[in-house]
C-alpha positions as CSV (number, residue, x, y, z in Angstrom):
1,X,-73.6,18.5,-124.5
2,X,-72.9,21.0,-121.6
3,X,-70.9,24.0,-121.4
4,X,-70.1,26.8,-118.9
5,X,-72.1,29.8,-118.2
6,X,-73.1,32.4,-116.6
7,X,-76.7,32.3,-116.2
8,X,-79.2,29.8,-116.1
9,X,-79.9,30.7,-119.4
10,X,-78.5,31.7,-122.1
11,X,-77.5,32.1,-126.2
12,X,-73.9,31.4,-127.8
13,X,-73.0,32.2,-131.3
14,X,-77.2,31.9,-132.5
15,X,-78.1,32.1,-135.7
16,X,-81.3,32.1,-135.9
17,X,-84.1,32.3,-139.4
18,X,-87.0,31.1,-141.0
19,X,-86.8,29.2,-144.2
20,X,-84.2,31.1,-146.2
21,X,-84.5,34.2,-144.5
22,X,-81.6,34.6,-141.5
23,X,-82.8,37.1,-138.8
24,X,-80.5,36.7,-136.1
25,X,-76.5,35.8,-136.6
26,X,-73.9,35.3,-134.4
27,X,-76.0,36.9,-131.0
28,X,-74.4,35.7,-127.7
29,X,-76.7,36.5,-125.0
30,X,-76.4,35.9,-120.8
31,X,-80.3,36.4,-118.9
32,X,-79.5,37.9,-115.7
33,X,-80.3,35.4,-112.8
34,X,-83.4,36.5,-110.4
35,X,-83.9,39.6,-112.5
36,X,-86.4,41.6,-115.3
37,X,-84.6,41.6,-119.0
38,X,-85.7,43.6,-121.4
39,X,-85.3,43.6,-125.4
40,X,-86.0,46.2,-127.3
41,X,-85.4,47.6,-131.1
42,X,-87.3,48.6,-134.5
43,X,-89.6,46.4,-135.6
44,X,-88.2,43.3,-137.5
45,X,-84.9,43.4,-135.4
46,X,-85.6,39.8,-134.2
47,X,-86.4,40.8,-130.7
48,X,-89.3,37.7,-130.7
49,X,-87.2,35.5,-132.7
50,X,-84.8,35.4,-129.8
51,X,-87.4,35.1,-127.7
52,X,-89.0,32.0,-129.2
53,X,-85.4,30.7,-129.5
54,X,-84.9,30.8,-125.7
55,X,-88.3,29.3,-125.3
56,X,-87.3,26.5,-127.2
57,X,-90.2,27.3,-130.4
58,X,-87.5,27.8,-132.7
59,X,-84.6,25.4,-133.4
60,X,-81.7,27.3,-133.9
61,X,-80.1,27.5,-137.1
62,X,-76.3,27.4,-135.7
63,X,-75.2,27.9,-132.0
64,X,-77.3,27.1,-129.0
65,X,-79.5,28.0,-125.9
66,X,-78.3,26.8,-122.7
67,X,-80.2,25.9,-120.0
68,X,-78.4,25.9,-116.7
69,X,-75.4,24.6,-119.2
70,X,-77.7,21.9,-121.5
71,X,-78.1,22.7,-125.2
72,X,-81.8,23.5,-124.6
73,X,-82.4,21.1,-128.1
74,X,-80.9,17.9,-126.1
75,X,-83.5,18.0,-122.9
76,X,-87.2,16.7,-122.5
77,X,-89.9,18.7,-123.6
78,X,-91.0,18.6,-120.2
79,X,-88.1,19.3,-118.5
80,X,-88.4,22.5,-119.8
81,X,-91.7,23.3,-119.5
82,X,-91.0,22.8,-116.0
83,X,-88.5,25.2,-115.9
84,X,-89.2,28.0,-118.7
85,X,-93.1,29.2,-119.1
86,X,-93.6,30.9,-122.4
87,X,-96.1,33.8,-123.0
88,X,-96.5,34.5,-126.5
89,X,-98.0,37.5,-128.1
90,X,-101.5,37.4,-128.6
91,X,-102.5,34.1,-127.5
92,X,-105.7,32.8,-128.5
93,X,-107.9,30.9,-125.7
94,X,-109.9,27.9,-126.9
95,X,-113.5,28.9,-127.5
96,X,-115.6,29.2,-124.3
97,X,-113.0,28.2,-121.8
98,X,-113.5,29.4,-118.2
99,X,-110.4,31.3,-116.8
100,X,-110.2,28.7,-113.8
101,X,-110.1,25.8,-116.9
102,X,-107.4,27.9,-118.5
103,X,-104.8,28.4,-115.7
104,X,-105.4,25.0,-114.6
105,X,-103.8,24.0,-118.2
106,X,-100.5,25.1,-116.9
107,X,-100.5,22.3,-114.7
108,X,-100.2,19.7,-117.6
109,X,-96.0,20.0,-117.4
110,X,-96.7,18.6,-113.7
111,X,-99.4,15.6,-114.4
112,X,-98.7,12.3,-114.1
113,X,-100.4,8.9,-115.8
114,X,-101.7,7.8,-112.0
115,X,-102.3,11.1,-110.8
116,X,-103.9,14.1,-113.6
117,X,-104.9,16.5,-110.6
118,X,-103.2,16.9,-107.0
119,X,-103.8,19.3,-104.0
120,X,-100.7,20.8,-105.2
121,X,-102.4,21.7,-108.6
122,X,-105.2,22.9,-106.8
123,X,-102.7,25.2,-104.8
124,X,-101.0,26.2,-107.6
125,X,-103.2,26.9,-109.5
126,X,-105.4,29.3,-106.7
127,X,-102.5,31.3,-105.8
128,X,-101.8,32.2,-109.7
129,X,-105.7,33.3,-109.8
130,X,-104.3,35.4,-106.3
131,X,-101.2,36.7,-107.4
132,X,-102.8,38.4,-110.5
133,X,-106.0,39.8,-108.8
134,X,-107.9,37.2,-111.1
135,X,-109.9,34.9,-108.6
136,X,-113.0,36.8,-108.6
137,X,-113.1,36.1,-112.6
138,X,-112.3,32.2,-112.3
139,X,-115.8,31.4,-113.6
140,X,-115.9,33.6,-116.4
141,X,-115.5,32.7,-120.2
142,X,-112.1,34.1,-121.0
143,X,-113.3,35.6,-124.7
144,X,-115.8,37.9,-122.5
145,X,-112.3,39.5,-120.8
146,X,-111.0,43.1,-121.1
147,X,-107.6,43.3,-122.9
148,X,-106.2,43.9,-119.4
149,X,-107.9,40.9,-118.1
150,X,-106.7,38.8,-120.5
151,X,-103.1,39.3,-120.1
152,X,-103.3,39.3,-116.3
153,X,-105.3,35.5,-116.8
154,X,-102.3,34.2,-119.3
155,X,-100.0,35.3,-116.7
156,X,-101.7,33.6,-114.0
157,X,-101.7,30.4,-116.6
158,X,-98.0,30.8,-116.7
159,X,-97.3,30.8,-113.3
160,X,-99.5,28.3,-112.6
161,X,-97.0,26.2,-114.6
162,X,-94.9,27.5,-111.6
163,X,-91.5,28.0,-113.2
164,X,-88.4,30.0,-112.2
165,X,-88.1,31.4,-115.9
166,X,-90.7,33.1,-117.5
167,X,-90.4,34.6,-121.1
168,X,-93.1,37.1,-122.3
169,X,-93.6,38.3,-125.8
170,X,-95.3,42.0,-126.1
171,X,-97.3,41.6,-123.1
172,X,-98.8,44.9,-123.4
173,X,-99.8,44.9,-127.3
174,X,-103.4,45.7,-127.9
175,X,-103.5,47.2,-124.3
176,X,-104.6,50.6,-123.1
177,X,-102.2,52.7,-120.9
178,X,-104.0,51.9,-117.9
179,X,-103.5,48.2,-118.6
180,X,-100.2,48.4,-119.9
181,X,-99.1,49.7,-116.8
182,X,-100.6,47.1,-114.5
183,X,-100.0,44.3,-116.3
184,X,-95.9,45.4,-115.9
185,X,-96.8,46.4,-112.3
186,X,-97.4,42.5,-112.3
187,X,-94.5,41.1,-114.0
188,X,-92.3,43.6,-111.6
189,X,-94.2,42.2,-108.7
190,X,-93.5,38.4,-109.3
191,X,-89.8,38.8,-109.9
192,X,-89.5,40.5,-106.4
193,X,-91.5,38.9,-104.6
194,X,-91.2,35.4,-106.2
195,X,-87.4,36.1,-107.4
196,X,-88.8,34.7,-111.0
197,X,-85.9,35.5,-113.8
198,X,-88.3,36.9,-116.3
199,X,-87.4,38.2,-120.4
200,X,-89.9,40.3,-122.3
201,X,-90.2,42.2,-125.5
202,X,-91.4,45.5,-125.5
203,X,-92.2,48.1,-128.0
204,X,-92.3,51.1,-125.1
205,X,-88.5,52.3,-124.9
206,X,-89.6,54.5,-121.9
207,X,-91.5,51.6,-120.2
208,X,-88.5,48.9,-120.8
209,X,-86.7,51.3,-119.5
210,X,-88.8,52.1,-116.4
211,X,-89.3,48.7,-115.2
212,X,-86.3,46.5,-116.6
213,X,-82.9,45.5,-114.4
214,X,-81.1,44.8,-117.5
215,X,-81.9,46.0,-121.1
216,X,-80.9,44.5,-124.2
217,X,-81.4,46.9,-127.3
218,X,-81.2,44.9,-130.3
219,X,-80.9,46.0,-134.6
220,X,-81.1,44.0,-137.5
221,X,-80.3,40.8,-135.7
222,X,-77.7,41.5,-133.4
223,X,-77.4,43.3,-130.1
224,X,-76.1,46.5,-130.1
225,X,-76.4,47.3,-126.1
226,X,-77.0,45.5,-123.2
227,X,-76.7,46.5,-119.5
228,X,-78.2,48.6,-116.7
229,X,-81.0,50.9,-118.5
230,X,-78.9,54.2,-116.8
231,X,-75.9,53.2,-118.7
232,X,-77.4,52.0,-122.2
233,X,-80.3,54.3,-123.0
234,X,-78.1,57.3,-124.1
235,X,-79.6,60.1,-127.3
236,X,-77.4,58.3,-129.4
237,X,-78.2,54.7,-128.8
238,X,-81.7,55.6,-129.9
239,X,-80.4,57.4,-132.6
240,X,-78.9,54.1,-133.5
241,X,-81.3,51.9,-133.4
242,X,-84.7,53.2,-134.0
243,X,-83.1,56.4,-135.7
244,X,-85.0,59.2,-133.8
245,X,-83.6,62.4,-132.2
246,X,-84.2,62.5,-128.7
247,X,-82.9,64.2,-125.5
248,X,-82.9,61.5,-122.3
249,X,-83.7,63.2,-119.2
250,X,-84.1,62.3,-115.7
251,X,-87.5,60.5,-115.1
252,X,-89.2,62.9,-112.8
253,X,-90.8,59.6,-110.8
254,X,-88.1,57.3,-111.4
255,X,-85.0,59.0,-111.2
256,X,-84.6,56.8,-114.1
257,X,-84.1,57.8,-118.1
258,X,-86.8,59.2,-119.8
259,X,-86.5,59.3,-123.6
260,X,-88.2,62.6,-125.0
261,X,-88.2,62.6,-129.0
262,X,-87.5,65.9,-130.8
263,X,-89.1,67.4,-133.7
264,X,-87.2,69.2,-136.8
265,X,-90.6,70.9,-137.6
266,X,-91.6,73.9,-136.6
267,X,-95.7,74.4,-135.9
268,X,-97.2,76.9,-139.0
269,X,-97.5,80.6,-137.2
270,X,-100.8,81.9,-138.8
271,X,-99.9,84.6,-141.0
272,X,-100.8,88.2,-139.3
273,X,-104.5,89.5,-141.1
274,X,-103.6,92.4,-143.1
275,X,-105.5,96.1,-142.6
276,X,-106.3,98.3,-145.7
């Protein structure tokens, strides 16, 4: 069944749970062509739930995903690995693979019975090793990886599998500042220079905020703003959603919003030594 829409992909009316627990209800959803969304929201809000939706690794309760106006549910399994890489959080690599073995695994949409391996794998499959400063490590066990290297070598798997979506769940978990920050450099990187439509779930307000197009703030299953991050990230949409106090000034690098928390406390004065 097709229907109209906006984007190449996209969520109408989803209800979305797991067993007898609903998460998500009702969330209608358009992904920006050519750009960096970003969700956001409290823990438990359902940010990855929609994420594995769109990804097709959850089968949606009611409603649907559309891709480029197919209920996602009706296409080949291929078709939309072709189409739609999937990063999910905290991947585990199979013992003692070699990162070269591992990126080349995001080939597989692209294999054929007469043909497992072509010079356009090979291609492929260098340039992702390129792209995410990885081909000096193409020989090394993944499990003996940094944190940092790790994500930047399941990236490099996932654009290997060379599609023009790419969904990533809390990319940065587990990662040090330092790493955080390149591995978003990255993803920032292959949508402008690669004009990859790309959706990830972050935990950072101040980072989704920083290096999204479009931000989609999300509570208790439903979207509660979406747009440019200027327009949504406001004091009192933070108050909303993860219910903190916060004044949102200009980022000094950016120009951007920068989301400062504020404290009710005040910081114990000692008390004054006494003289007899």
């Amino acid at each position: 069944m097709s229907r109209p829409s906006v984007s190449r992909l996209s969520a109408h009316d989803l209800s979305l749970a797991y067993e007898d627990r609903t998460v998500v209800e009702g969330l209608d959803l358009e992904i920006p062509d050519n750009k960096v969304t970003i969700v956001v929201g409290p823990n438990a809000c359902g940010k990855s739930t929609v994420l594995r939706a769109l990804g097709r690794l959850l089968k949606p309760r009611r409603g649907a995903v559309l891709l480029d106006g197919a209920e996602l549910t009706s296409l080949p399994a291929k078709q939309i690995a072709r189409t739609i890489g999937v990063l999910p959080q905290s991947p585990t690599p199979p013992d003692g693979i070699t990162v070269a073995d591992l990126v080349a695994r995001g080939r597989q949409p692209h294999q054929r019975w007469w043909q497992q391996w072509s010079e356009a794998d090979e291609q492929a499959v260098s340039e992702a090793l390129e792209r995410t400063n990885t081909t000096a490590l193409a020989d090394r066990p993944v499990d003996e990886l940094s944190g940092g290297q790790r994500q930047r070598v399941w990236i490099a798997m996932a654009l290997a599998q060379d599609t023009e979506l790419l969904l990533l769940d809390e990319p940065t978990t587990y990662l040090d500042i330092a790493h955080q920050v390149e591995v978003l450099e990255l993803v920032r990187r292959l949508n402008r220079e690669r004009s990859r439509t790309i959706v990830a779930v972050l935990h950072d307000l101040n980072q989704a905020t920083r290096y999204a197009d479009h931000l989609v703030a999300m509570k208790d299953g439903r979207i509660v703003a979406q747009g440019a991050p200027g327009e949504v990230v406001t004091a009192e949409m933070v108050q909303d959603v993860f219910g903190l106090s916060s004044v949102v000034i200009p980022d000094p690098v950016t120009g951007g919003r920068l989301v400062v928390p504020t404290c009710s406390w005040q910081p114990s004065v000692p008390e004054k030594t006494q003289t007899h």
